[in-house]
Short mmCIF file of N, CA and C in Angstrom, two decimals:
data_model
loop_
_atom_site.label_atom_id
_atom_site.label_comp_id
_atom_site.label_asym_id
_atom_site.label_seq_id
_atom_site.Cartn_x
_atom_site.Cartn_y
_atom_site.Cartn_z
N MET A 18 65.13 80.36 84.06
CA MET A 18 64.99 81.72 84.17
C MET A 18 65.29 82.34 85.80
N THR A 19 66.11 82.72 85.50
CA THR A 19 66.05 83.64 86.64
C THR A 19 65.74 84.46 86.79
N ALA A 20 65.46 85.82 87.67
CA ALA A 20 64.56 86.70 88.28
C ALA A 20 65.17 88.02 87.25
N GLN A 21 64.55 89.08 87.00
CA GLN A 21 65.41 90.21 86.55
C GLN A 21 66.13 90.73 86.76
N SER A 22 65.87 90.69 88.87
CA SER A 22 67.00 91.85 89.43
C SER A 22 68.40 90.74 89.40
N ASP A 23 68.31 89.76 88.73
CA ASP A 23 69.50 89.21 88.90
C ASP A 23 70.83 90.29 88.40
N VAL A 24 69.85 91.02 87.54
CA VAL A 24 70.64 92.09 86.34
C VAL A 24 70.94 93.33 86.77
N PRO A 25 72.14 93.92 87.04
CA PRO A 25 71.99 95.37 87.31
C PRO A 25 71.19 96.25 86.94
N TYR A 26 69.69 96.04 86.27
CA TYR A 26 69.60 97.06 85.39
C TYR A 26 69.46 98.07 85.89
N SER A 27 68.67 97.82 87.35
CA SER A 27 68.84 99.77 88.07
C SER A 27 70.04 99.94 88.53
N SER A 28 71.06 99.67 88.95
CA SER A 28 72.08 99.81 89.04
C SER A 28 72.54 100.54 87.92
N VAL A 29 72.42 100.11 86.35
CA VAL A 29 73.24 101.00 85.55
C VAL A 29 72.11 102.11 85.01
N GLU A 30 70.79 101.44 85.19
CA GLU A 30 70.42 103.14 85.30
C GLU A 30 70.37 104.40 86.03
N LYS A 31 71.19 104.53 87.56
CA LYS A 31 70.96 105.64 88.17
C LYS A 31 72.12 105.80 87.71
N ALA A 32 73.66 105.10 87.54
CA ALA A 32 74.63 105.08 87.35
C ALA A 32 74.78 105.70 85.86
N PHE A 33 74.30 105.77 84.81
CA PHE A 33 74.55 106.60 83.61
C PHE A 33 73.82 107.59 84.38
N SER A 34 72.58 108.07 85.07
CA SER A 34 71.68 109.17 84.88
C SER A 34 72.29 110.00 85.54
N SER A 35 73.60 109.48 86.66
CA SER A 35 74.61 109.97 87.46
C SER A 35 75.77 110.72 86.98
N ASN A 36 75.81 109.83 85.77
CA ASN A 36 77.13 110.18 84.97
C ASN A 36 78.58 109.88 85.85
N ASN A 37 77.99 108.23 86.57
CA ASN A 37 79.27 107.80 87.21
C ASN A 37 80.00 106.08 86.93
N SER A 38 80.61 107.19 86.41
CA SER A 38 81.67 106.44 85.41
C SER A 38 81.96 104.97 86.41
N THR A 39 82.70 105.13 87.15
CA THR A 39 83.24 104.50 87.89
C THR A 39 82.25 103.49 88.35
N GLU A 40 81.33 104.08 89.18
CA GLU A 40 80.29 102.53 89.19
C GLU A 40 79.69 101.84 87.92
N ILE A 41 79.57 102.33 86.66
CA ILE A 41 79.54 101.37 85.60
C ILE A 41 80.52 100.50 85.27
N ALA A 42 81.75 101.17 85.36
CA ALA A 42 82.97 100.48 85.28
C ALA A 42 83.04 99.20 86.35
N ASN A 43 82.19 99.41 87.24
CA ASN A 43 82.45 98.16 88.43
C ASN A 43 81.08 97.40 88.34
N LEU A 44 80.39 97.56 87.33
CA LEU A 44 79.68 96.90 87.60
C LEU A 44 80.42 95.37 86.34
N GLY A 45 81.36 96.08 85.83
CA GLY A 45 81.80 95.05 84.62
C GLY A 45 82.63 94.15 84.80
N LYS A 46 83.05 92.90 83.82
CA LYS A 46 83.74 92.15 83.96
C LYS A 46 85.23 92.89 84.24
N GLU A 47 86.40 91.83 83.90
CA GLU A 47 87.97 92.40 84.09
C GLU A 47 88.11 93.34 82.59
N LYS A 48 87.93 92.69 82.06
CA LYS A 48 88.36 93.44 80.88
C LYS A 48 86.85 93.56 80.56
N ILE A 49 86.15 94.94 79.95
CA ILE A 49 85.34 95.49 79.43
C ILE A 49 85.37 95.53 77.73
N LEU A 50 84.74 95.67 76.82
CA LEU A 50 84.39 95.47 75.70
C LEU A 50 83.77 96.99 75.58
N MET A 51 84.28 97.95 74.65
CA MET A 51 83.73 99.41 74.52
C MET A 51 83.88 99.94 73.85
N ASN A 52 82.62 100.55 72.83
CA ASN A 52 82.68 101.61 70.92
C ASN A 52 81.80 102.49 71.73
N ILE A 53 82.79 103.11 71.96
CA ILE A 53 82.18 104.61 72.10
C ILE A 53 82.47 105.84 70.63
N LEU A 54 80.93 105.85 70.36
CA LEU A 54 81.01 106.49 68.98
C LEU A 54 82.12 106.18 67.93
N GLY A 55 82.30 104.84 68.01
CA GLY A 55 83.18 104.26 66.94
C GLY A 55 84.47 104.12 67.53
N LYS A 56 84.30 104.60 68.65
CA LYS A 56 86.15 103.60 69.08
C LYS A 56 86.07 103.04 69.84
N GLU A 57 86.54 102.04 69.02
CA GLU A 57 86.69 100.43 70.00
C GLU A 57 88.21 100.43 70.97
N GLY A 58 87.74 99.34 71.86
CA GLY A 58 88.35 98.87 72.04
C GLY A 58 88.14 97.56 73.52
N ALA A 59 89.30 97.51 74.07
CA ALA A 59 88.91 96.09 75.04
C ALA A 59 89.41 96.79 76.73
N TYR A 60 89.04 96.79 77.33
CA TYR A 60 89.33 97.99 78.69
C TYR A 60 89.44 97.52 80.23
N SER A 61 90.26 97.57 80.63
CA SER A 61 90.51 97.24 82.35
C SER A 61 88.83 97.88 83.07
N LYS A 62 89.07 97.53 83.91
CA LYS A 62 87.35 98.51 84.51
C LYS A 62 88.52 99.77 85.08
N SER A 63 89.85 99.82 85.52
CA SER A 63 90.01 101.54 85.40
C SER A 63 90.05 102.48 84.44
N GLN A 64 90.52 101.62 83.09
CA GLN A 64 90.39 102.55 81.22
C GLN A 64 88.90 102.42 81.25
N ALA A 65 88.09 101.11 81.42
CA ALA A 65 86.83 101.89 81.33
C ALA A 65 86.32 103.00 81.43
N GLY A 66 86.48 102.45 83.10
CA GLY A 66 86.00 104.40 84.11
C GLY A 66 86.70 105.67 83.30
N LEU A 67 87.83 105.58 82.68
CA LEU A 67 88.04 106.93 82.31
C LEU A 67 87.57 107.45 80.59
N VAL A 68 87.84 106.63 80.19
CA VAL A 68 86.86 105.99 78.73
C VAL A 68 85.13 106.91 79.36
N LEU A 69 84.72 106.29 79.89
CA LEU A 69 83.17 106.87 80.35
C LEU A 69 83.27 108.35 80.58
N LYS A 70 84.20 108.34 81.42
CA LYS A 70 84.06 109.34 82.25
C LYS A 70 84.58 110.99 81.41
N ASP A 71 85.23 110.54 80.28
CA ASP A 71 85.59 111.30 79.50
C ASP A 71 84.12 111.69 78.34
N PHE A 72 83.35 110.56 78.00
CA PHE A 72 82.34 110.96 77.59
C PHE A 72 81.61 112.04 78.12
N PHE A 73 81.26 111.27 79.05
CA PHE A 73 80.35 111.79 80.24
C PHE A 73 80.78 113.71 81.01
N THR A 74 81.93 113.66 80.86
CA THR A 74 82.31 115.05 80.60
C THR A 74 81.94 116.00 79.15
N LYS A 75 81.77 115.29 78.22
CA LYS A 75 81.37 115.74 77.41
C LYS A 75 80.08 116.33 76.52
N LYS A 76 79.31 115.32 76.96
CA LYS A 76 77.93 114.34 76.56
C LYS A 76 77.06 114.54 78.21
N PRO A 77 76.70 115.59 79.09
CA PRO A 77 76.45 114.98 80.61
C PRO A 77 75.05 114.37 79.80
N CYS A 78 74.96 113.73 80.77
CA CYS A 78 73.14 113.01 80.63
C CYS A 78 72.73 113.68 81.47
N ASP A 79 71.20 113.36 80.58
CA ASP A 79 70.19 113.84 81.31
C ASP A 79 69.49 113.34 81.93
N THR A 80 68.84 112.20 81.16
CA THR A 80 68.10 111.04 81.04
C THR A 80 68.43 109.74 80.57
N PHE A 81 68.37 109.47 81.19
CA PHE A 81 68.77 107.86 80.36
C PHE A 81 67.48 106.65 81.08
N LYS A 82 67.60 105.62 80.49
CA LYS A 82 66.39 104.47 80.52
C LYS A 82 66.94 103.69 79.67
N PHE A 83 66.45 102.51 79.97
CA PHE A 83 66.67 101.24 79.10
C PHE A 83 64.32 101.04 78.06
N ILE A 84 65.25 101.24 77.17
CA ILE A 84 64.22 100.68 75.51
C ILE A 84 64.00 99.25 75.79
N PHE A 85 64.91 98.19 76.35
CA PHE A 85 64.80 97.16 75.94
C PHE A 85 65.58 96.35 76.36
N LYS A 86 65.02 95.50 77.11
CA LYS A 86 65.69 93.96 77.88
C LYS A 86 65.47 92.75 77.14
N SER A 87 66.76 91.61 76.88
CA SER A 87 66.30 90.68 76.03
C SER A 87 66.42 90.07 77.23
N LYS A 88 65.83 88.52 76.58
CA LYS A 88 65.44 87.29 77.75
C LYS A 88 66.81 86.67 77.95
N GLU A 89 66.67 86.50 79.75
CA GLU A 89 68.12 85.82 80.02
C GLU A 89 68.26 85.12 79.34
N SER A 90 69.71 84.26 78.99
CA SER A 90 69.65 83.06 79.07
C SER A 90 71.10 82.48 80.37
N ALA A 91 71.04 81.13 79.82
CA ALA A 91 72.31 80.50 80.78
C ALA A 91 73.66 81.96 80.42
N ASP A 92 73.77 81.98 79.28
CA ASP A 92 75.01 82.95 78.60
C ASP A 92 75.11 84.29 79.30
N GLY A 93 74.11 84.92 79.02
CA GLY A 93 73.96 86.49 79.33
C GLY A 93 72.38 87.05 79.11
N CYS A 94 72.57 88.00 78.57
CA CYS A 94 71.67 88.88 78.27
C CYS A 94 72.06 90.26 77.63
N PHE A 95 71.02 90.68 77.02
CA PHE A 95 71.57 92.45 76.44
C PHE A 95 70.45 93.36 76.70
N ALA A 96 70.54 94.61 76.76
CA ALA A 96 69.80 95.88 77.32
C ALA A 96 70.04 96.89 75.84
N ILE A 97 69.19 98.01 76.14
CA ILE A 97 69.33 98.86 74.89
C ILE A 97 68.79 99.79 75.84
N GLY A 98 69.32 101.14 75.84
CA GLY A 98 69.01 102.03 76.42
C GLY A 98 68.62 103.49 75.57
N ASN A 99 68.65 104.14 76.02
CA ASN A 99 67.95 105.98 75.65
C ASN A 99 69.11 106.56 76.57
N TYR A 100 69.82 107.58 76.12
CA TYR A 100 70.61 108.71 77.02
C TYR A 100 70.73 109.74 76.05
N GLU A 101 69.92 110.95 76.65
CA GLU A 101 69.75 111.39 76.40
C GLU A 101 70.88 113.08 77.34
N SER A 102 71.05 113.67 76.21
CA SER A 102 72.10 115.15 76.35
C SER A 102 72.05 115.63 75.91
N LYS A 103 71.53 117.14 76.41
CA LYS A 103 71.13 117.62 75.98
C LYS A 103 70.39 117.89 74.66
N SER A 104 70.90 118.24 73.77
CA SER A 104 69.89 118.08 72.40
C SER A 104 70.49 117.31 71.59
N GLU A 105 71.12 116.43 71.90
CA GLU A 105 71.34 114.83 71.51
C GLU A 105 70.67 113.40 72.38
N THR A 106 70.17 112.72 70.91
CA THR A 106 70.29 111.25 71.76
C THR A 106 71.07 110.09 71.48
N PHE A 107 71.44 109.40 71.76
CA PHE A 107 72.77 107.94 71.78
C PHE A 107 71.75 107.19 72.11
N ARG A 108 71.92 105.91 71.46
CA ARG A 108 71.60 104.54 71.41
C ARG A 108 72.80 103.93 72.84
N VAL A 109 72.39 103.14 73.58
CA VAL A 109 73.25 102.93 74.53
C VAL A 109 73.45 101.25 74.82
N THR A 110 73.87 99.95 74.16
CA THR A 110 73.71 99.11 74.32
C THR A 110 74.70 98.08 74.76
N ILE A 111 73.68 97.57 76.09
CA ILE A 111 74.99 96.75 77.32
C ILE A 111 74.88 95.20 77.37
N HIS A 112 75.99 94.74 77.06
CA HIS A 112 75.13 92.57 77.02
C HIS A 112 76.15 92.40 78.53
N PHE A 113 75.16 91.75 78.83
CA PHE A 113 75.57 91.08 80.23
C PHE A 113 76.51 90.15 80.11
N LYS A 114 76.84 89.06 81.02
CA LYS A 114 77.80 87.96 81.10
C LYS A 114 77.81 87.28 82.39
N LYS A 115 77.07 86.38 82.57
CA LYS A 115 76.84 85.72 83.72
C LYS A 115 78.79 84.99 84.39
N GLU A 116 79.21 85.82 85.79
CA GLU A 116 80.80 85.16 85.47
C GLU A 116 80.11 85.38 87.29
N SER A 117 80.76 83.83 87.82
CA SER A 117 79.91 83.26 89.34
C SER A 117 78.99 83.31 90.10
N GLY A 118 77.94 83.58 89.03
CA GLY A 118 76.82 83.96 89.33
C GLY A 118 76.22 85.16 89.46
N ALA A 119 76.97 86.38 89.09
CA ALA A 119 76.72 87.30 88.76
C ALA A 119 76.62 87.98 87.41
N PHE A 120 75.32 88.95 86.83
CA PHE A 120 75.84 89.04 85.37
C PHE A 120 76.32 90.17 85.68
N LYS A 121 77.38 90.51 84.87
CA LYS A 121 78.74 91.73 84.91
C LYS A 121 78.64 92.39 82.81
N ILE A 122 79.20 93.55 83.21
CA ILE A 122 78.76 94.07 81.92
C ILE A 122 79.97 93.07 81.22
N GLU A 123 79.73 92.82 79.95
CA GLU A 123 80.54 92.53 79.26
C GLU A 123 80.80 93.04 77.79
N SER A 124 79.67 93.89 77.44
CA SER A 124 80.46 95.18 76.79
C SER A 124 78.96 96.27 76.81
N LEU A 125 79.93 97.48 75.82
CA LEU A 125 78.77 99.05 76.29
C LEU A 125 79.12 99.11 74.93
N ALA A 126 78.26 99.77 74.37
CA ALA A 126 78.42 100.36 72.94
C ALA A 126 77.57 102.07 72.76
N ILE A 127 78.45 103.12 72.69
CA ILE A 127 77.39 103.89 72.74
C ILE A 127 77.79 104.56 71.17
N GLU A 128 76.19 104.70 70.57
CA GLU A 128 76.33 105.64 69.46
C GLU A 128 75.45 106.47 68.76
N LYS A 129 75.32 106.89 68.36
CA LYS A 129 74.58 108.34 67.65
C LYS A 129 73.29 107.53 66.89
#
């Protein structure tokens, strides 16, 4: 069992709260699977950053908080967060995978 601090939860929360798409993409693997409101794809870090930036532009974040964090395994873990933008709330699910000793975002989904 590794320390909770190995997973970059606080960095992800900060990045979402400040609409920092680049920071989120940089916490990801070389390819990030994303599903943003039903639009799916596997993106490079730079593409992932652009897709998130587009989402943040349309739905800027008021608050973001993780509401569930799974147990970590050797393989990885996942977390679910609430993303609030004006009068809308979105559910964000992020899967982390351990890669060369660090947890990286493997997939990210934002849904109503």
